[in-house]
Structures are given as C-alpha cells and as structure tokens.
Amino acid sequence: MSEHRINVEVNGRQQHATIEGRLTLGDFLRVNCGYTGVHLGCEHGVCGACTVIVDGKAVRSCLMLAVQADGAKITTVEGLASPDGALHPVQQAMRDEHALQCGFCTPGVVMTLAALTQDGARPSSETLLDAMSGHICRCTGYQGIRRAARKLAGENS
Amino acid sequence: MSAPGTGAARYIGQRVPRKEDARLLTGRGQFVDDVAVPGMLHIAFARSPIARGRIVSIDTSAARDLPGVHAVFTYEDIKDQQADFLSFYLAPIEVRVTPLADGRVAHVGDPVALVVAQDRYVAEDAVSLIEVAYEEEDPVVTLDDARNNPSIHPDAESNIAADMGDEDIDDNLQALLDNAPHLITHKVIHQRISQSPMETRGVVAVPEGPEELTVYITCQSPHAVARWLSLVLGMPQGSIRVIAKDVGGSFGLKNHPWREETSAILAARKLGRPIKWIEDRLENLTAANQAREQEMTLRVAFDAEAKLVASHGDYSVNNGAYPLGADANIAVHMFIWPAYKMPAYSFLSRGWYTNTIGLAAYRGPWAMESLARETALDAAARKIGVDPIEIRRRNLISLKDQPATSGLGVYVDDITPAECLEKLLQNFDVAAFRAEQAAARKEGRYLGLGIATYIEPTGAAGSISVMTGELAQLRIEPTGKVTAMMSTHSQGHGTQTTMAQVIADRLGVPYDDVTVFEGDSSRGGYTPGAAGSRQGVIGGGAAIKASELLADKVKRLAAHLLNANTESIRIEAGMVHVEGAPEMSRTLRSIAETAYGEPDKLPQDFEAGLEAQYRYTPPPVTFTSAAHACVVEVDIDTGFVKIQRWISSEDCGTVIHPAVVEGQIAGGLAQAIGTVLLEEMSFDDRGNPTAATYKDYMLPAISDVPTFEFLHANTPSKSVGGIRGVGEGGAIIGPPTLVNAIADALSQFGELPVDLPLTPSKLLDFIEGRPVRKPKEAKRAPPTPASPPPSAPQPAAAAAPSATAVSADGDWAMTIHSQMGAQEMKARFSTEGGRLTGKLMSDQGDQEFEGRAAGDTVAWEMKVTKPVSLTLKYDLKIEGDKLSGKVKMGIFGTSKVTGERL
Ligand code: FES
Ligand code: FES
C-alpha cells in the first residue's frame, strides 16, 4: 500500500496524517478527523450529500482522494456556525423554511449554498437552484430547499 | 403566540422551528455510520453474480490470509447460531431463508460469504479474493416467467408465494360485467422501485458478553427491531438494546433487519467483537429489498349514466426470491372502492416468487389501487364521453352517503373525498384551463389536466397484533422542564417536534421546555414504528392523554398547596395560576420541587413526583381523504413532460404542524413524480439488475419537482386529538394524478397505456404510433422440469376409499399457518362411512361441523364471522399420527394446516 503524509486545514485546525493513497477525502474527514457531518449517500458523485468546501469551492468528497487535499483548506458543515453557536445564514434559512426532514442530504445542500454565497456573494436564485439540481433529497420534495435558496438570493419566496 | 398570562399558548397548528434541525444542520446528528465503538471491525459481503444456481465450492483461503482480515464466514461457519427469520407480522417466512446462502443462490446479489476486517477497504480487498464456483441454472425473472415455470424454491410447491381472492368469477358478477352498457378493461403495469433512502442500510452490533447485545441500526422502530431480533435469534428481549437516534429515511425498506444485518450480528456474536456493516449504494441498488413491480387488470362496468355497476381486479406482484413475508397485497382490493359507490367487486390476487431481489414495502404499499382506479375512471370518462370530474361526482361517496360499508367490509363514516374535490375545484378554474388547453393545441402545444381522488387508511391499530397503540411517558422534572419518552420514531418525520408541540399545548408549558426522547428500545415501549401513517394519529393521541393525566396531577397538588379548588387551577406557559387570584401564581418548578422533595406537603394518597404515562389505542382505522389536480405540458417532439402546476386538497383532520404535514405530502409527491416519469429498477434476461448507480436509477431532482400548492380541510377524526395520518398519501394519489394529466394532454393520439415509468422514449413510441412495450417471450420451462409443476388439488371425495385407510377419529392438535402467524386449535373428528362430524376448539370458542371422509382424507366447510364473514374450506390428509393439508379462507387465500394426534 502506498503511504502518504498529508497536512490539511479542516475547520480552522491543522490535521497531519499518514494515509493510504486510496483513502477518499470523505472517509478521511469522517473517520480520521471525526467530522461525521460529511455524509456518504452514493460514493459515486451523484447525490451531493458528501459536499465540503475545499479552497473556496464546493467539492464532492467521495470523488476526491485525501492525498489530493494535501495543503488545502477545508470546511465541513461542522465548521459553518459561529463559535458562539449562531447558525450560518444558510443553516438559518434552511431551518426557517423547513428545508429538511431526515437531514441526511442536508450537510451537502448547506455546503453548496454556503460555497455559492461566501464572502457576501449574492447569486441569483436561478444560479442557486441550478446548483441544487446536483443534490438528491429523497424526503422533502425540495419545497423548503427551493424557498431557502430564493431567500438567500434575496427574493421573497 | 400568546404572551404568558394571557391564555394558554396554542402550539398545535403552529409552524414552530423543528427540534431536530439544530443538530442535523450542524452535522451533529447520529446516524448509524457515525457510531464508532472501541475495537470495532468492519464487514463486506461476497455476493452472487448469478441469479440462480448451485454453489459447488467456496474457497476463502486467500481472503483469510490477507493481512487485516479477522475472519471469513460462509453459511457453514455461522449455522450453529439460531436465525429463524420472521416477517413484519412476526410470522415464519414461507420458504427457508438463511442469513448467508446455503448451497444455492436465488438472485444476483445473494450474500454468499462475509469478510470481517480492520476496515472496509481491506474487507472489500478480501472479498475479491474469495473464489466461488457455481453451477448456473436458468433464472425466473419476470411475472410471466414465474407463471410459466416450476418453483424456484425447493421447498415451495410452485412460484405462487401468496394468493387471495377467487380464481373463478362469480356468475352474478360476470353477468353484471357482461350486461352493463359500458365496460372498460384497463391494464396497469407498475415498474419495480428502489426505496432509496439517502442513508443506506447499516448496523453496528456490539456483543456485551455472551448474554447481552447492543445494536445500533438504521430502522423504522427500535422497539420492533428488538422484538424481531429477540424472536429470530432466540435471545431474551431484555438483553437486546436497539438504538437508532437519527435515520436518513426509510420509506418501507427498514421495517426490520434482513439477511445482511442478521449476518453482521451473528458474526459479532461469534467473534465477540463489535462489528459494523454499512451498505454501499451499489449494494443498496442491487441487493436491498425493493418494491412495487406489479400488474393489474381492472374491469369496470358502468350504467348508461356512467354510474358504477360492478368491477373485477386481477392483480400480480413480483415477490422476488426472499420477500420480507410473502405477499399478495390484499390491501389493494380492500381499498380500491370504499370511497366510491361500487355495488359489486371481486378479485384474484397473487404474489410470485422469482430469481430477483425480494419484495419489501414502499410508502403506500397498496397504492396500486388508486393508480388503477383513478386512471381507469379517466379512461372510462373518455370512452363514455363524460367529463372526468363529472364521473367522479356521480360515483364518489360524500358525507351524506355515510356511514357506508364496502363489499369487502370496509366501514367509512367520515371520509371526505367528494368534499376535497369540490374545494379543489373552487381553487382551480377548470373552464379557464380547458380554454387555454384548446388555444395551446392550436399552436401545437399539448397541455393536460389530471385529477384524482382517494382515501387512505391511517393510524391502524388493534386488528393485527403487531400494530399496537403508542406509548407516551411524561415527566415534569424537578427543574420544571418536561421530558417525554415516546414510542414514536422519526426517519425524517419530525416526531420530536410534533410530539413536543402536543405536550406543550396540552400541558400548558413553553414548547422550548419540552424534550422528547425516542429512538432507543430501552425508552418508551413497543410499537411497530413508522408504518401505515400512524405516528401522528396514535402518538399524538397518547401524548394528549398523558399530558391530561399529568396536568390533573399538577392541578390536584397545586390546589392542595394553595388552598384552592382544583377547578380554579390553570397551567399556562409553565406557570400555575389560581383563577381570580394572580398573587397566588407559582412556577411549575416550585410545584415540582415540592412534588419530588417534600413528601410531607403532599395530599394524602398522592404519589410523589410528577409523572404520567398512557398507551393509546385509537379506533381500528382512521381515514384521510384528498383530491389532487396537476397540469402538464408534453413536448411531442421529445416526449418530455413538464409539470406546470400541482394542487393538493386534503383532509387530514387536526394539523399539528403545517410544515411537517406539507413536507410529508410534498415528499410523497416527489416520489410519485419519480415513479411516473423516471425511476425504474429492471433486470435483464439473466436476472442482472440494470441499474446499479444513480446515473441509471434516476431519482427526481429539484428541477423535476414543481412548487406544490396546498389546501387543508380539517374534519377532526374520531381519534383523541382529531388527527389523521398523512405519511403516505402523496405517494398514493400522486401517480394517478400525473398519469391522468399526461393521458389528457395526449388524448388525441389514443388511449395512453399505463406502463410505468412513462419515459420520453415510451411517450414518443405512443405519440408516433409504435407499440409502447415490445412483447417479450416469457421463458418456458424445459420439457422435463427439475421439479414438477403443481398439480391441481384433487377434491377429497374423488380419492378412492382404501382398505388400509387410517382412521381420523379422535383428538388432534392442529395449527393453521396463516400470513398473520400461527393459530393453534384442537380438532375432534369422528367418521362413519363417508360422513365426518367434528368440532374445532380454540380460545376463540368451539364450533361444530359436518363434512366428508374418504380414505385418508377429511374435508369440510364451516362459516365464521370473525374478522369478517367467511366460509372456510378444509382439506386434510391423515398419515398415521400426523395430519397436513390446506384451508381455503375466501378472500384471505389458502393457508397450510398441520397437526398431530393427541
Ligand atoms: S456521496 Fe458523494 S456525491 Fe453522493
Ligand atoms: S431530508 Fe432526507 S434526504 Fe433530504
């Protein structure tokens, strides 16, 4: 097995690890780092549940190897809320609009919306809804997710 | 919400923030794969690549030698441990099911061996080193294959897994069908569906010494799983604790554990180590139990005014190889007509074994009734030349027609499908739509309107023994806060929220002060969990009753402490007030502190503390009604369907939380859209699944699902709280609504075959006049079948009396093995020539009968009135001190009978 030393910043904390080349970023974050909010729904890049932010971009952590993240800055859903516990605006919009039921797809949905609205960006609701078409939610029928996306775009739902 | 002191805050009916969301939105939920236990090992399964065959040899040596592998188990290695599989009803499974394949495989994906390793990566490496030699046999894949081939299971007589109804149509019904002015014969084909919860199946089994077991599992009820495991493994239930805090959806898949979860638990007990198995999506799509795959031919006769005269349904469902209980789906027939004035109905219903993945439930397992009926009504309306709304108005049961009892004994007295339809029509201008449709047609655009109505049985309890009531255990803590241990369980339902609303509302405390615990078999009590849209109805009723008991207790104590009348005490917003004496108000906390800590101050005979519990059993069934409308545009060049508008008009009684109710309906409707347009789990000729990823099995995305509009009617039900269930409805009424809209849009091309999913290519075939389904040759049995096809049962009287006949005379211990479990009774026979007299004795009472005896057989008929009026036809064979045979139980099908001489 190939062993690799990597150094990654996850949710503001440095993680040094020696890992196998084949370890996915999703498994690394869940098992090695304990961020179990990273959910694996399909492990083949379709459902979007495993989405995290890598160097500012929404990435499917099931399709990326942990070695590829060497040197990167990663945010998972655990790293979004303020240290005082206040929800991130995306999380708050999701809560207000009842955009989740079982919550399994939720971290991925939140991370994609957070990536698109970071640093005060305010994309149109079309942009946000387009991005949402890459996330599968089996529970909600997407009604609340659509309302939350519109709210984040500054539209009244 | 009202301020404290101005009256009790009403929480029932409010869109309060969900209790679950704070943890789920921040990644702090606890799903089964999030559980890690020290020393935990991981499992991967070696699975069959063929649909049917004999296992010649299994070589696991290379797998065992791989570093990091702790064990490799085949069936031989774990067969010393008990695993007597049971159905959801806790009845024995009709064919032999083993945790791992025993000598033969019966579907692609059949688990053949398992590897226990340090992590999943190594476990999968080792699986690839296991070598299995098979002797492949021709698989039975489709319903037609099943009908035309001998049994796939050595221990089943034929491929009929379960059957109900009558093979021969009653002459009167046939005459009604034949002589009616209008008769339509409507065939509906429903594809196989993968429930596809976003969280796959999974388990962490933690043996705690030889006698105790903790199981973390993703499921629909930890209590039901504990009960099931206790019986299947033969362990005392008290030694099993099942925990399922957060569950990522289920939709019928996770009712109880099946082969893989059981294998993982057996492996953990064998090794004495915690073991985790998390299904990956490939396994979930190609090996987890699936649902639906069914066909129905519905004949419906109408009089000259388009009023219903009679109907007959012929239904088949593919049970696969190892269904979670063989099923002919009688509910399809029970619920097809009770919302309509249907004078006569009969049916034939069959479940068939095939070499495919076994059948499980999916949201609204009987939904085929609404699909078949509502699409048949539209087809009939087009044929007869009446409006689809008018045909429903003429035939629906409205409130003034009730109470009414359907031909199959379904009693309704408060259903409102007709009223829901009228409300829908007040909010949707049909005339304006028809004008728009006609104008669009001139421009070459095809718009369609679909309408459907239905009723749904919810909150069932009491008539099937596992479908119990629900339990609420409440406590006002010494802090004044309220904790509730509920038997409910959420797989997204939000019961921690809705139950807290009910309790806060009825107890008079702030919503934030109520915490609901569930998801652990050591808390709350037994229930079957989220099955049959029951938790709001029954859990809500239990929470109300327990809150009232506890409020009474608070009032009694407060009256005693404050020297007031019990009637004058009010509990509001966590304060206890005496009416007309505001200065005497106390916090609930101070009353609670006294209740627990100052026994001397309590009234006589007052049990210390503030605790109450109630197990609520509701009326046997509570009906929810609805009417839906949907508008589509079909692009006739591409076959794509665009849903423009969808309105739901439903009556679910008291609404606890509108966003939760709408969420349930919307989720069901999205699944309905997937069913009608996208999802299809199919198999090739060799029984290989053709969808193994979400690129092939297409789930609806946000772009496929429109914004739904909701109209709520709130006719309170007769259950405590007036609640009606709403968990499954969208998935039941959604498919016919959408199919009707597409058929309406394309009506000029003829009558659209209902053959799901209606993919763009199928719609183009239809529009362009090609056959929608290419006829497939059903596989025929070889001329000399391995096991003979079932022979027609010989009538008892036809058997020649033989000189060596054994006498049936005497007392017998007899068991009827029905789908609902075993029924024990005592039988007494006495024969004289060809005449049989006898008596059946059970805890239900005694009943005498007369019949025929010939040779070594006895046969008789007897009428029973419970659960419904039926004639039972017994046909038994005596061999020495054993008897065996069958009893035909009318619409409930045929059950096996065994017995021993006493
Ligand atoms: S788990 Fe990564 S996209 Fe589904
Ligand atoms: S909330 Fe369950 S999958 Fe989206």
Coordinates of N, CA and C and ligand atoms in Angstrom, one line a residue, chain A residues 99-106 136-140, chain B residues 198 248-249, ligand 2:
Chain A
A99 N -36.5 23.1 5.4 CA -35.9 22.5 4.2 C -35.3 21.2 4.4
L100 N -35.6 20.6 5.6 CA -35.0 19.2 5.8 C -36.0 18.4 6.6
Q101 N -35.9 17.1 6.4 CA -36.7 16.1 7.1 C -35.7 15.2 7.9
C102 N -35.2 14.2 7.1 CA -34.3 13.2 7.8 C -32.9 13.9 8.1
G103 N -32.5 14.9 7.3 CA -31.3 15.5 7.5 C -30.1 14.9 6.9
F104 N -30.3 13.8 6.1 CA -29.1 13.1 5.6 C -28.5 13.8 4.4
C105 N -29.3 14.4 3.5 CA -28.8 15.1 2.4 C -28.3 16.5 2.8
T106 N -28.8 17.0 4.0 CA -28.7 18.4 4.4 C -27.3 19.0 4.4
I136 N -29.5 15.3 -4.3 CA -30.7 14.5 -4.2 C -31.2 14.5 -2.8
C137 N -32.5 14.9 -2.6 CA -33.2 14.7 -1.4 C -34.4 13.8 -1.6
R138 N -34.4 12.7 -0.9 CA -35.5 11.8 -1.1 C -36.7 12.1 -0.2
C139 N -36.5 13.0 0.8 CA -37.6 13.2 1.8 C -38.5 14.4 1.4
T140 N -37.9 15.6 1.1 CA -38.7 16.8 1.2 C -39.5 17.2 -0.1
Chain B
M198 N -31.8 8.1 1.5 CA -30.4 8.7 1.2 C -29.4 8.0 2.1
G248 N -31.8 8.2 8.2 CA -31.8 9.0 7.0 C -32.8 8.5 6.0
G249 N -34.1 8.4 6.4 CA -35.2 8.0 5.5 C -35.3 6.5 5.5
Ligands
FES2 S1 -34.0 15.4 4.2 FE1 -33.9 13.3 3.9 S2 -32.8 13.1 2.1 FE2 -33.1 15.2 2.3

